[in-house]
Amino acid sequence: GIQVEQSPPDLILQEGANSTLRCNFSDSVNNLQWFHQNPWGQLINLFYIPSGTKQNGRLSATTVATERYSLLYISSSQTTDSGVYFCVFISNFGNEKLTFGTGTRLTIIP
Amino acid sequence: DAGVIQSPRHEVTEMGQEVTLRCKPISGHNSLFWYRQTMMRGLELLIYFNNNVPIDDSGMPEDRFSAKMPNASFSTLKIQPSEPRDSAVYFCATCSRDRNSPLHFGNGTRLTVT
């Protein structure tokens, strides 16, 4: 099956620090999303990014489909950034399954 | 748009009882996914529908679980009879395959079976 690996599994940072989260996938991507699951359990869509780079405030994401990875950058982190970050891999357009990565647990310390 | 709406938000029931979880997708979304999340197993895909038709139910744990999508605006996930090991957060997510749109999750239903 398709493998979606995220790194690091855990990350603890001081407020204000920058971080880079990585998602590697084993097959050609049709599309990829980044989600943030906050401490209340809500899954929030951050980016829908099959290729290229997108930015939204302090967050940005880059997907290099030819090299089968995606990166999520968080700058000037805040305590509200804490939670688990998932990448979701979509392989083929059609009756495909979505494959979740194992997640990166980010803890921002005040 | 109100987003993906799930109900109830919390459900506490006794072992052996029937449980029905509900999901209303975003208008225009034609793909719907049911996920379960636990600390031990993380996020698991249970079943997904495309245009109201179940496409893959291989993630449904056993015959006690069933899911329906009678129309484009409503889906149910039923557990009968429920067991304590079914305790989890159940998420519904929807997207539009036709427009290749992002996946959106509901806020989930936290199920506790005692």
Coordinates of N, CA and C in Angstrom, one line a residue:
Chain A
G1 N 0.8 -1.2 0.0 CA 0.0 0.0 0.0 C 0.9 1.3 0.0
I2 N 0.2 2.4 -0.1 CA 0.9 3.6 -0.1 C 1.4 4.0 1.3
Q3 N 2.6 4.4 1.3 CA 3.3 4.8 2.6 C 3.3 6.3 2.7
V4 N 2.9 6.9 3.8 CA 3.0 8.3 4.0 C 3.7 8.5 5.4
E5 N 4.9 9.0 5.4 CA 5.7 9.1 6.6 C 5.9 10.6 6.9
Q6 N 5.6 10.9 8.2 CA 5.8 12.3 8.6 C 7.0 12.3 9.6
S7 N 7.7 13.4 9.6 CA 8.8 13.6 10.5 C 8.9 15.1 10.9
P8 N 9.3 15.4 12.2 CA 9.6 14.4 13.2 C 8.2 14.0 13.8
P9 N 8.2 12.9 14.6 CA 7.0 12.5 15.2 C 6.5 13.4 16.3
D10 N 7.5 14.0 17.0 CA 7.2 14.9 18.1 C 8.2 16.1 18.0
L11 N 7.7 17.3 18.4 CA 8.5 18.5 18.3 C 8.1 19.4 19.4
I12 N 9.0 19.8 20.2 CA 8.7 20.7 21.3 C 9.6 22.0 21.1
L13 N 8.9 23.1 21.0 CA 9.6 24.4 20.7 C 9.1 25.5 21.7
Q14 N 10.0 26.5 21.8 CA 9.7 27.7 22.6 C 8.8 28.6 21.7
E15 N 7.9 29.3 22.3 CA 7.1 30.3 21.6 C 8.0 31.2 20.8
G16 N 7.7 31.5 19.5 CA 8.5 32.4 18.7 C 9.4 31.7 17.8
A17 N 9.6 30.4 18.0 CA 10.6 29.6 17.1 C 9.9 29.3 15.8
N18 N 10.7 28.9 14.8 CA 10.2 28.4 13.6 C 10.4 26.9 13.5
S19 N 9.6 26.3 12.7 CA 9.6 24.8 12.5 C 9.3 24.4 11.1
T20 N 9.8 23.2 10.8 CA 9.6 22.6 9.5 C 9.1 21.2 9.7
L21 N 7.9 20.9 9.2 CA 7.4 19.5 9.3 C 7.5 18.9 7.9
R22 N 7.8 17.6 7.8 CA 8.0 17.0 6.5 C 7.0 15.8 6.4
C23 N 6.6 15.6 5.1 CA 5.7 14.5 4.7 C 6.3 13.8 3.5
N24 N 6.7 12.6 3.6 CA 7.2 11.8 2.5 C 6.1 10.8 2.0
F25 N 5.9 10.6 0.7 CA 5.0 9.7 0.3 C 5.6 8.8 -0.8
S26 N 5.0 7.6 -1.0 CA 5.7 6.6 -1.8 C 5.1 6.4 -3.2
D27 N 4.1 7.2 -3.6 CA 3.5 7.1 -4.9 C 3.3 8.5 -5.5
S28 N 2.9 8.5 -6.7 CA 2.6 9.7 -7.4 C 1.4 10.3 -6.8
V29 N 1.5 11.6 -6.6 CA 0.4 12.3 -5.8 C -0.5 13.0 -6.8
N30 N -1.8 12.9 -6.5 CA -2.8 13.7 -7.2 C -3.1 15.0 -6.4
N31 N -3.1 14.7 -5.1 CA -3.3 15.9 -4.3 C -2.9 15.6 -2.9
L32 N -2.6 16.7 -2.1 CA -2.2 16.5 -0.8 C -2.7 17.6 0.1
Q33 N -3.1 17.3 1.3 CA -3.6 18.3 2.2 C -2.8 18.2 3.5
W34 N -2.7 19.4 4.2 CA -2.2 19.5 5.5 C -3.3 19.9 6.5
F35 N -3.4 19.1 7.6 CA -4.4 19.4 8.6 C -3.8 19.7 9.9
H36 N -4.4 20.5 10.7 CA -4.0 20.7 12.1 C -5.1 20.2 13.0
Q37 N -4.8 19.2 13.9 CA -5.8 18.8 14.9 C -5.5 19.5 16.2
N38 N -6.3 20.4 16.6 CA -6.1 21.2 17.8 C -6.3 20.4 19.0
P39 N -6.0 20.9 20.2 CA -6.1 20.2 21.4 C -7.6 19.8 21.7
W40 N -8.5 20.5 21.1 CA -10.0 20.1 21.3 C -10.4 19.0 20.3
G41 N -9.5 18.6 19.5 CA -9.8 17.5 18.6 C -10.3 17.9 17.2
Q42 N -10.5 19.1 16.9 CA -11.0 19.6 15.6 C -9.9 19.4 14.6
L43 N -10.3 18.9 13.4 CA -9.3 18.8 12.3 C -9.6 20.0 11.3
I44 N -8.6 20.8 11.3 CA -8.7 22.1 10.5 C -7.8 22.0 9.2
N45 N -8.5 22.2 8.1 CA -7.7 22.2 6.8 C -6.8 23.4 6.7
L46 N -5.5 23.1 6.5 CA -4.5 24.2 6.4 C -4.2 24.5 4.9
F47 N -3.8 23.5 4.2 CA -3.5 23.7 2.8 C -3.9 22.5 2.0
Y48 N -4.3 22.8 0.8 CA -4.6 21.8 -0.3 C -3.6 22.1 -1.3
I49 N -2.6 21.2 -1.5 CA -1.4 21.6 -2.2 C -0.8 20.4 -3.0
P50 N -1.2 20.2 -4.2 CA -0.6 19.1 -5.0 C 0.8 19.4 -5.4
S51 N 1.1 20.7 -5.6 CA 2.4 21.0 -6.0 C 2.6 22.5 -5.7
G52 N 3.9 22.9 -5.8 CA 4.2 24.3 -5.6 C 4.1 24.8 -4.2
T53 N 4.0 26.1 -4.0 CA 4.0 26.7 -2.6 C 2.8 27.5 -2.4
K54 N 2.3 27.5 -1.2 CA 1.2 28.4 -0.8 C 1.6 28.9 0.6
Q55 N 1.0 30.1 0.9 CA 1.3 30.8 2.1 C 0.0 31.3 2.7
N56 N -0.2 31.2 4.0 CA -1.3 31.7 4.7 C -0.8 32.2 6.1
G57 N -0.6 33.5 6.1 CA -0.1 34.1 7.4 C 1.3 33.6 7.7
R58 N 1.4 33.0 9.0 CA 2.6 32.5 9.4 C 2.9 31.1 8.9
L59 N 2.0 30.5 8.2 CA 2.2 29.2 7.7 C 2.4 29.2 6.2
S60 N 3.2 28.3 5.8 CA 3.3 28.0 4.3 C 3.6 26.6 4.1
A61 N 3.4 26.1 2.9 CA 3.6 24.7 2.5 C 4.1 24.6 1.1
T62 N 5.0 23.7 0.9 CA 5.6 23.4 -0.4 C 5.5 21.9 -0.7
T63 N 5.0 21.5 -1.8 CA 5.0 20.1 -2.3 C 5.8 20.0 -3.5
V64 N 6.8 19.1 -3.5 CA 7.6 18.8 -4.7 C 7.1 17.4 -5.1
A65 N 6.2 17.3 -6.0 CA 5.6 16.0 -6.4 C 6.6 15.1 -7.0
T66 N 7.5 15.6 -7.8 CA 8.4 14.8 -8.5 C 9.4 14.1 -7.5
E67 N 9.6 14.7 -6.4 CA 10.5 14.1 -5.4 C 9.7 13.5 -4.2
R68 N 8.4 13.5 -4.3 CA 7.5 12.9 -3.4 C 7.6 13.3 -1.9
Y69 N 7.6 14.6 -1.7 CA 7.5 15.1 -0.4 C 6.8 16.5 -0.3
S70 N 6.4 16.8 0.9 CA 5.8 18.1 1.1 C 6.3 18.6 2.5
L71 N 6.4 19.9 2.6 CA 6.9 20.5 3.8 C 5.9 21.6 4.3
L72 N 5.8 21.6 5.6 CA 4.9 22.6 6.2 C 5.8 23.5 7.1
Y73 N 5.8 24.8 6.9 CA 6.6 25.7 7.7 C 5.7 26.5 8.6
I74 N 6.1 26.6 9.8 CA 5.4 27.4 10.8 C 6.5 28.4 11.3
S75 N 6.2 29.7 11.1 CA 7.1 30.7 11.6 C 6.5 31.4 12.8
S76 N 7.4 31.9 13.7 CA 7.0 32.7 14.9 C 5.9 31.9 15.6
S77 N 6.2 30.7 16.0 CA 5.1 29.8 16.5 C 4.5 30.4 17.8
Q78 N 3.2 30.1 18.0 CA 2.4 30.5 19.1 C 1.8 29.3 19.8
T79 N 1.4 29.5 21.0 CA 0.9 28.3 21.8 C -0.3 27.7 21.1
T80 N -1.0 28.5 20.4 CA -2.2 28.0 19.7 C -1.9 27.1 18.5
D81 N -0.6 27.1 18.2 CA -0.1 26.2 17.1 C 0.0 24.7 17.6
S82 N 0.0 24.6 18.9 CA 0.1 23.2 19.4 C -1.0 22.3 18.9
G83 N -0.6 21.0 18.8 CA -1.5 20.0 18.3 C -0.8 19.0 17.5
V84 N -1.6 18.3 16.7 CA -1.0 17.3 15.8 C -1.2 17.7 14.3
Y85 N -0.2 17.7 13.5 CA -0.3 18.0 12.1 C -0.2 16.8 11.3
F86 N -1.2 16.6 10.4 CA -1.3 15.5 9.5 C -1.2 15.9 8.1
C87 N -0.5 15.1 7.3 CA -0.6 15.3 5.9 C -1.5 14.1 5.4
V88 N -2.3 14.4 4.4 CA -3.2 13.5 3.8 C -2.9 13.3 2.3
F89 N -2.7 12.1 1.9 CA -2.2 11.9 0.5 C -3.4 11.3 -0.3
I90 N -3.5 11.9 -1.5 CA -4.6 11.4 -2.4 C -3.9 11.0 -3.7
S91 N -4.0 9.7 -4.0 CA -3.1 9.2 -5.1 C -3.7 9.3 -6.5
N92 N -4.9 9.0 -6.7 CA -5.5 9.1 -8.0 C -6.8 9.6 -8.0
F93 N -7.2 10.4 -9.0 CA -8.5 11.0 -9.0 C -9.5 10.0 -9.4
G94 N -10.5 9.7 -8.5 CA -11.4 8.6 -8.8 C -11.8 8.0 -7.5
N95 N -12.0 6.7 -7.5 CA -12.5 6.0 -6.3 C -11.3 5.6 -5.4
E96 N -10.5 6.6 -5.1 CA -9.3 6.3 -4.3 C -9.6 6.5 -2.8
K97 N -8.7 5.9 -2.0 CA -8.8 6.1 -0.6 C -7.8 7.3 -0.3
L98 N -8.1 7.9 0.8 CA -7.2 8.9 1.3 C -6.3 8.3 2.3
T99 N -5.0 8.6 2.3 CA -4.1 8.0 3.2 C -3.5 9.1 4.2
F100 N -3.7 8.9 5.5 CA -3.2 9.8 6.4 C -1.8 9.5 6.8
G101 N -0.9 10.5 7.0 CA 0.3 10.3 7.6 C 0.2 10.0 9.1
T102 N 1.2 9.6 9.8 CA 1.2 9.3 11.2 C 1.1 10.5 12.1
G103 N 1.4 11.7 11.5 CA 1.3 12.9 12.3 C 2.5 13.4 13.0
T104 N 2.6 14.7 13.2 CA 3.7 15.3 14.0 C 3.0 16.0 15.1
R105 N 3.4 15.6 16.4 CA 2.8 16.3 17.5 C 3.7 17.5 17.9
L106 N 3.1 18.7 17.8 CA 3.9 19.9 18.1 C 3.4 20.5 19.4
T107 N 4.3 20.8 20.2 CA 4.0 21.4 21.5 C 4.8 22.7 21.6
I108 N 4.1 23.8 21.7 CA 4.8 25.1 21.8 C 4.7 25.6 23.3
I109 N 5.9 25.8 23.8 CA 6.0 26.2 25.3 C 6.0 27.7 25.4
P110 N 5.2 28.3 26.3 CA 5.2 29.8 26.4 C 6.6 30.3 26.9
Chain B
D1 N -21.3 28.7 4.3 CA -21.7 27.3 4.5 C -21.4 26.9 5.9
A2 N -22.2 26.1 6.5 CA -22.1 25.7 7.9 C -21.0 24.6 8.0
G3 N -20.5 24.1 7.0 CA -19.5 23.1 7.1 C -20.1 21.7 7.2
V4 N -19.3 20.7 7.5 CA -19.8 19.4 7.7 C -20.4 19.3 9.1
I5 N -21.6 18.9 9.2 CA -22.3 18.9 10.5 C -22.5 17.5 11.0
Q6 N -22.0 17.2 12.2 CA -22.2 15.9 12.8 C -23.0 16.0 14.0
S7 N -23.8 14.9 14.3 CA -24.5 14.9 15.5 C -24.7 13.4 16.0
P8 N -24.8 13.2 17.3 CA -24.6 14.2 18.3 C -23.1 14.5 18.5
R9 N -22.7 15.5 19.3 CA -21.3 15.8 19.6 C -20.8 14.8 20.6
H10 N -21.6 14.4 21.5 CA -21.2 13.4 22.5 C -22.3 12.4 22.6
E11 N -21.9 11.1 22.8 CA -22.8 10.1 23.0 C -22.3 9.1 24.1
V12 N -23.0 8.9 25.1 CA -22.7 7.9 26.2 C -23.8 6.9 26.2
T13 N -23.4 5.7 26.1 CA -24.4 4.6 26.0 C -23.8 3.4 26.7
E14 N -24.8 2.5 27.0 CA -24.4 1.2 27.7 C -24.1 0.1 26.6
M15 N -23.2 -0.7 27.0 CA -22.9 -1.9 26.1 C -24.2 -2.6 25.7
G16 N -24.3 -2.9 24.4 CA -25.4 -3.6 23.9 C -26.4 -2.7 23.2
Q17 N -26.4 -1.4 23.5 CA -27.3 -0.5 22.9 C -26.9 -0.2 21.5
E18 N -28.0 0.2 20.7 CA -27.7 0.7 19.3 C -27.3 2.2 19.4
V19 N -26.3 2.5 18.5 CA -25.9 3.9 18.4 C -26.0 4.3 17.0
T20 N -26.5 5.5 16.7 CA -26.6 6.0 15.4 C -25.9 7.4 15.3
L21 N -24.9 7.5 14.5 CA -24.2 8.8 14.3 C -24.6 9.4 13.0
R22 N -24.7 10.7 12.9 CA -25.3 11.3 11.7 C -24.3 12.4 11.2
C23 N -24.4 12.5 9.8 CA -23.5 13.5 9.2 C -24.2 14.2 8.0
K24 N -24.1 15.5 8.0 CA -24.7 16.2 6.9 C -23.5 16.9 6.1
P25 N -23.3 16.5 4.9 CA -22.1 17.0 4.2 C -22.3 18.4 3.7
I26 N -21.2 19.1 3.3 CA -21.3 20.4 2.7 C -22.1 20.3 1.4
S27 N -23.0 21.2 1.1 CA -23.8 21.2 -0.1 C -22.9 21.1 -1.3
G28 N -23.1 20.2 -2.2 CA -22.4 20.0 -3.4 C -21.2 19.0 -3.3
H29 N -20.9 18.6 -2.1 CA -19.9 17.6 -2.0 C -20.4 16.2 -2.3
N30 N -19.7 15.4 -3.1 CA -20.3 14.1 -3.5 C -19.5 13.0 -3.0
S31 N -18.5 13.2 -2.2 CA -17.7 12.1 -1.6 C -17.8 12.3 -0.1
L32 N -18.0 11.2 0.6 CA -18.2 11.3 2.1 C -17.4 10.1 2.7
F33 N -16.7 10.5 3.8 CA -15.8 9.5 4.5 C -16.2 9.4 5.9
W34 N -16.2 8.2 6.5 CA -16.3 8.0 7.9 C -15.0 7.5 8.5
Y35 N -14.5 8.3 9.5 CA -13.2 7.9 10.1 C -13.5 7.7 11.6
R36 N -12.6 6.9 12.2 CA -12.6 6.7 13.7 C -11.2 7.0 14.2
Q37 N -11.2 7.6 15.3 CA -9.9 8.0 15.9 C -9.8 7.5 17.4
T38 N -8.8 6.8 17.7 CA -8.5 6.4 19.0 C -7.0 6.7 19.3
M39 N -6.7 6.7 20.6 CA -5.3 6.9 20.9 C -4.4 5.7 20.4
M40 N -4.9 4.5 20.5 CA -4.1 3.4 20.2 C -3.9 3.2 18.7
R41 N -5.0 3.5 17.9 CA -4.9 3.2 16.5 C -4.9 4.4 15.6
G42 N -5.0 5.6 16.2 CA -5.0 6.8 15.4 C -6.2 6.9 14.5
L43 N -6.1 7.5 13.4 CA -7.2 7.7 12.4 C -7.4 6.5 11.5
E44 N -8.6 5.9 11.5 CA -8.8 4.8 10.6 C -10.0 5.1 9.7
L45 N -9.8 4.9 8.4 CA -11.0 5.0 7.5 C -11.9 3.8 7.6
L46 N -13.2 4.1 7.9 CA -14.1 3.0 8.0 C -14.8 2.7 6.7
I47 N -15.3 3.7 6.0 CA -16.0 3.5 4.8 C -16.1 4.9 4.0
Y48 N -16.1 4.8 2.7 CA -16.4 6.1 2.0 C -17.4 5.8 0.9
F49 N -18.1 6.9 0.6 CA -19.2 6.9 -0.4 C -18.8 7.9 -1.5
N50 N -19.1 7.6 -2.7 CA -19.0 8.5 -3.9 C -20.4 8.5 -4.5
N51 N -20.9 9.7 -4.6 CA -22.3 9.9 -5.2 C -23.3 8.9 -4.5
N52 N -23.2 8.9 -3.2 CA -24.2 8.1 -2.4 C -23.9 6.6 -2.4
V53 N -23.0 6.2 -3.2 CA -22.7 4.7 -3.3 C -21.5 4.3 -2.5
P54 N -21.6 3.3 -1.6 CA -20.4 2.9 -0.9 C -19.4 2.3 -1.8
I55 N -18.2 2.8 -1.7 CA -17.1 2.4 -2.6 C -16.2 1.4 -2.0
D56 N -15.9 1.7 -0.7 CA -14.9 0.8 0.0 C -15.3 0.7 1.5
D57 N -15.8 -0.4 1.9 CA -16.1 -0.6 3.3 C -15.2 -1.5 4.0
S58 N -14.0 -1.7 3.5 CA -13.1 -2.7 4.0 C -12.6 -2.3 5.4
G59 N -12.7 -1.0 5.8 CA -12.3 -0.6 7.1 C -13.3 -0.7 8.2
M60 N -14.5 -1.1 7.8 CA -15.6 -1.4 8.8 C -15.2 -2.6 9.7
P61 N -15.1 -2.4 11.0 CA -14.4 -3.4 11.8 C -15.2 -4.8 11.8
E62 N -16.5 -4.8 11.8 CA -17.2 -6.0 11.9 C -18.7 -5.7 11.5
D63 N -19.5 -6.8 11.5 CA -20.9 -6.7 11.1 C -21.7 -5.8 12.0
R64 N -21.2 -5.5 13.1 CA -22.0 -4.7 14.0 C -22.0 -3.2 13.5
F65 N -21.2 -2.9 12.6 CA -21.1 -1.6 12.0 C -21.8 -1.6 10.6
S66 N -22.6 -0.5 10.4 CA -23.2 -0.4 9.1 C -23.3 1.1 8.8
A67 N -23.2 1.5 7.5 CA -23.3 2.9 7.1 C -24.2 3.0 5.9
K68 N -25.0 4.1 5.9 CA -25.9 4.4 4.8 C -25.7 5.8 4.3
M69 N -26.0 6.0 3.1 CA -26.1 7.4 2.6 C -27.4 7.4 1.6
P70 N -28.5 7.6 2.2 CA -29.8 7.5 1.4 C -29.9 8.7 0.4
N71 N -29.2 9.8 0.6 CA -29.3 10.9 -0.3 C -28.0 11.7 -0.2
A72 N -27.9 12.7 -1.0 CA -26.6 13.5 -1.1 C -26.4 14.4 0.2
S73 N -27.4 14.5 1.0 CA -27.3 15.4 2.1 C -27.3 14.8 3.5
F74 N -27.1 13.4 3.5 CA -27.3 12.8 4.8 C -26.6 11.4 4.8
S75 N -25.9 11.1 5.9 CA -25.3 9.8 6.0 C -25.4 9.4 7.5
T76 N -25.5 8.1 7.7 CA -25.5 7.6 9.1 C -24.5 6.4 9.2
L77 N -24.0 6.4 10.4 CA -23.1 5.2 10.8 C -23.8 4.6 12.1
K78 N -24.1 3.3 12.0 CA -24.8 2.7 13.0 C -24.0 1.6 13.6
I79 N -24.0 1.4 14.9 CA -23.3 0.3 15.6 C -24.4 -0.4 16.4
Q80 N -24.5 -1.7 16.2 CA -25.6 -2.5 16.9 C -25.1 -3.9 17.0
P81 N -24.9 -4.5 18.1 CA -24.9 -3.8 19.4 C -23.5 -3.1 19.7
S82 N -23.5 -2.1 20.5 CA -22.3 -1.4 20.8 C -21.5 -2.1 21.9
E83 N -20.2 -2.0 21.8 CA -19.3 -2.6 22.8 C -18.3 -1.5 23.3
P84 N -17.8 -1.7 24.5 CA -16.8 -0.7 25.1 C -15.7 -0.4 24.1
R85 N -15.2 -1.3 23.4 CA -14.0 -1.1 22.5 C -14.4 -0.2 21.3
D86 N -15.7 0.1 21.1 CA -16.1 1.0 20.1 C -15.9 2.5 20.5
S87 N -15.6 2.7 21.8 CA -15.4 4.1 22.3 C -14.3 4.7 21.5
A88 N -14.6 5.9 20.9 CA -13.7 6.6 20.0 C -14.3 7.9 19.6
V89 N -13.6 8.7 18.9 CA -14.2 9.9 18.2 C -14.4 9.5 16.7
Y90 N -15.6 9.7 16.3 CA -16.0 9.3 14.9 C -16.1 10.6 14.1
F91 N -15.4 10.7 13.0 CA -15.4 11.9 12.2 C -16.0 11.5 10.8
C92 N -16.7 12.5 10.3 CA -17.2 12.5 9.0 C -16.5 13.6 8.2
A93 N -16.1 13.3 7.0 CA -15.4 14.2 6.1 C -16.0 14.2 4.7
T94 N -16.0 15.3 4.0 CA -16.6 15.3 2.7 C -15.8 16.2 1.8
C95 N -15.9 15.9 0.5 CA -15.3 16.8 -0.5 C -16.0 16.6 -1.8
S96 N -15.6 17.4 -2.8 CA -16.2 17.2 -4.1 C -15.2 16.6 -5.1
R97 N -15.4 15.4 -5.5 CA -14.4 14.8 -6.4 C -14.5 15.5 -7.8
D98 N -15.6 15.9 -8.2 CA -15.8 16.5 -9.5 C -14.9 17.8 -9.6
R99 N -14.9 18.6 -8.5 CA -14.1 19.8 -8.6 C -12.7 19.6 -7.9
N100 N -12.4 18.4 -7.5 CA -11.1 18.2 -6.9 C -10.9 19.1 -5.8
S101 N -11.8 19.2 -4.9 CA -11.8 20.2 -3.8 C -11.2 19.6 -2.5
P102 N -10.8 20.5 -1.6 CA -10.2 20.0 -0.3 C -11.2 19.2 0.5
L103 N -10.7 18.3 1.3 CA -11.5 17.5 2.3 C -11.8 18.4 3.5
H104 N -13.0 18.3 3.9 CA -13.4 19.1 5.1 C -14.0 18.1 6.2
F105 N -13.6 18.2 7.4 CA -14.0 17.4 8.5 C -15.1 18.1 9.3
G106 N -16.0 17.2 9.8 CA -16.9 17.7 10.9 C -16.2 17.7 12.2
N107 N -16.9 18.2 13.2 CA -16.2 18.3 14.5 C -16.2 17.0 15.3
G108 N -16.8 15.9 14.7 CA -16.7 14.6 15.3 C -17.8 14.3 16.4
T109 N -18.0 13.1 16.6 CA -18.9 12.6 17.7 C -18.0 11.7 18.6
R110 N -18.0 12.2 19.9 CA -17.2 11.4 20.9 C -18.1 10.4 21.5
L111 N -17.9 9.1 21.2 CA -18.7 8.0 21.6 C -18.0 7.3 22.8
T112 N -18.8 7.1 23.9 CA -18.3 6.4 25.1 C -19.3 5.3 25.3
V113 N -18.8 4.0 25.3 CA -19.7 2.9 25.6 C -19.2 2.3 26.9
T114 N -20.1 2.2 27.8 CA -19.8 1.7 29.2 C -20.2 0.3 29.4

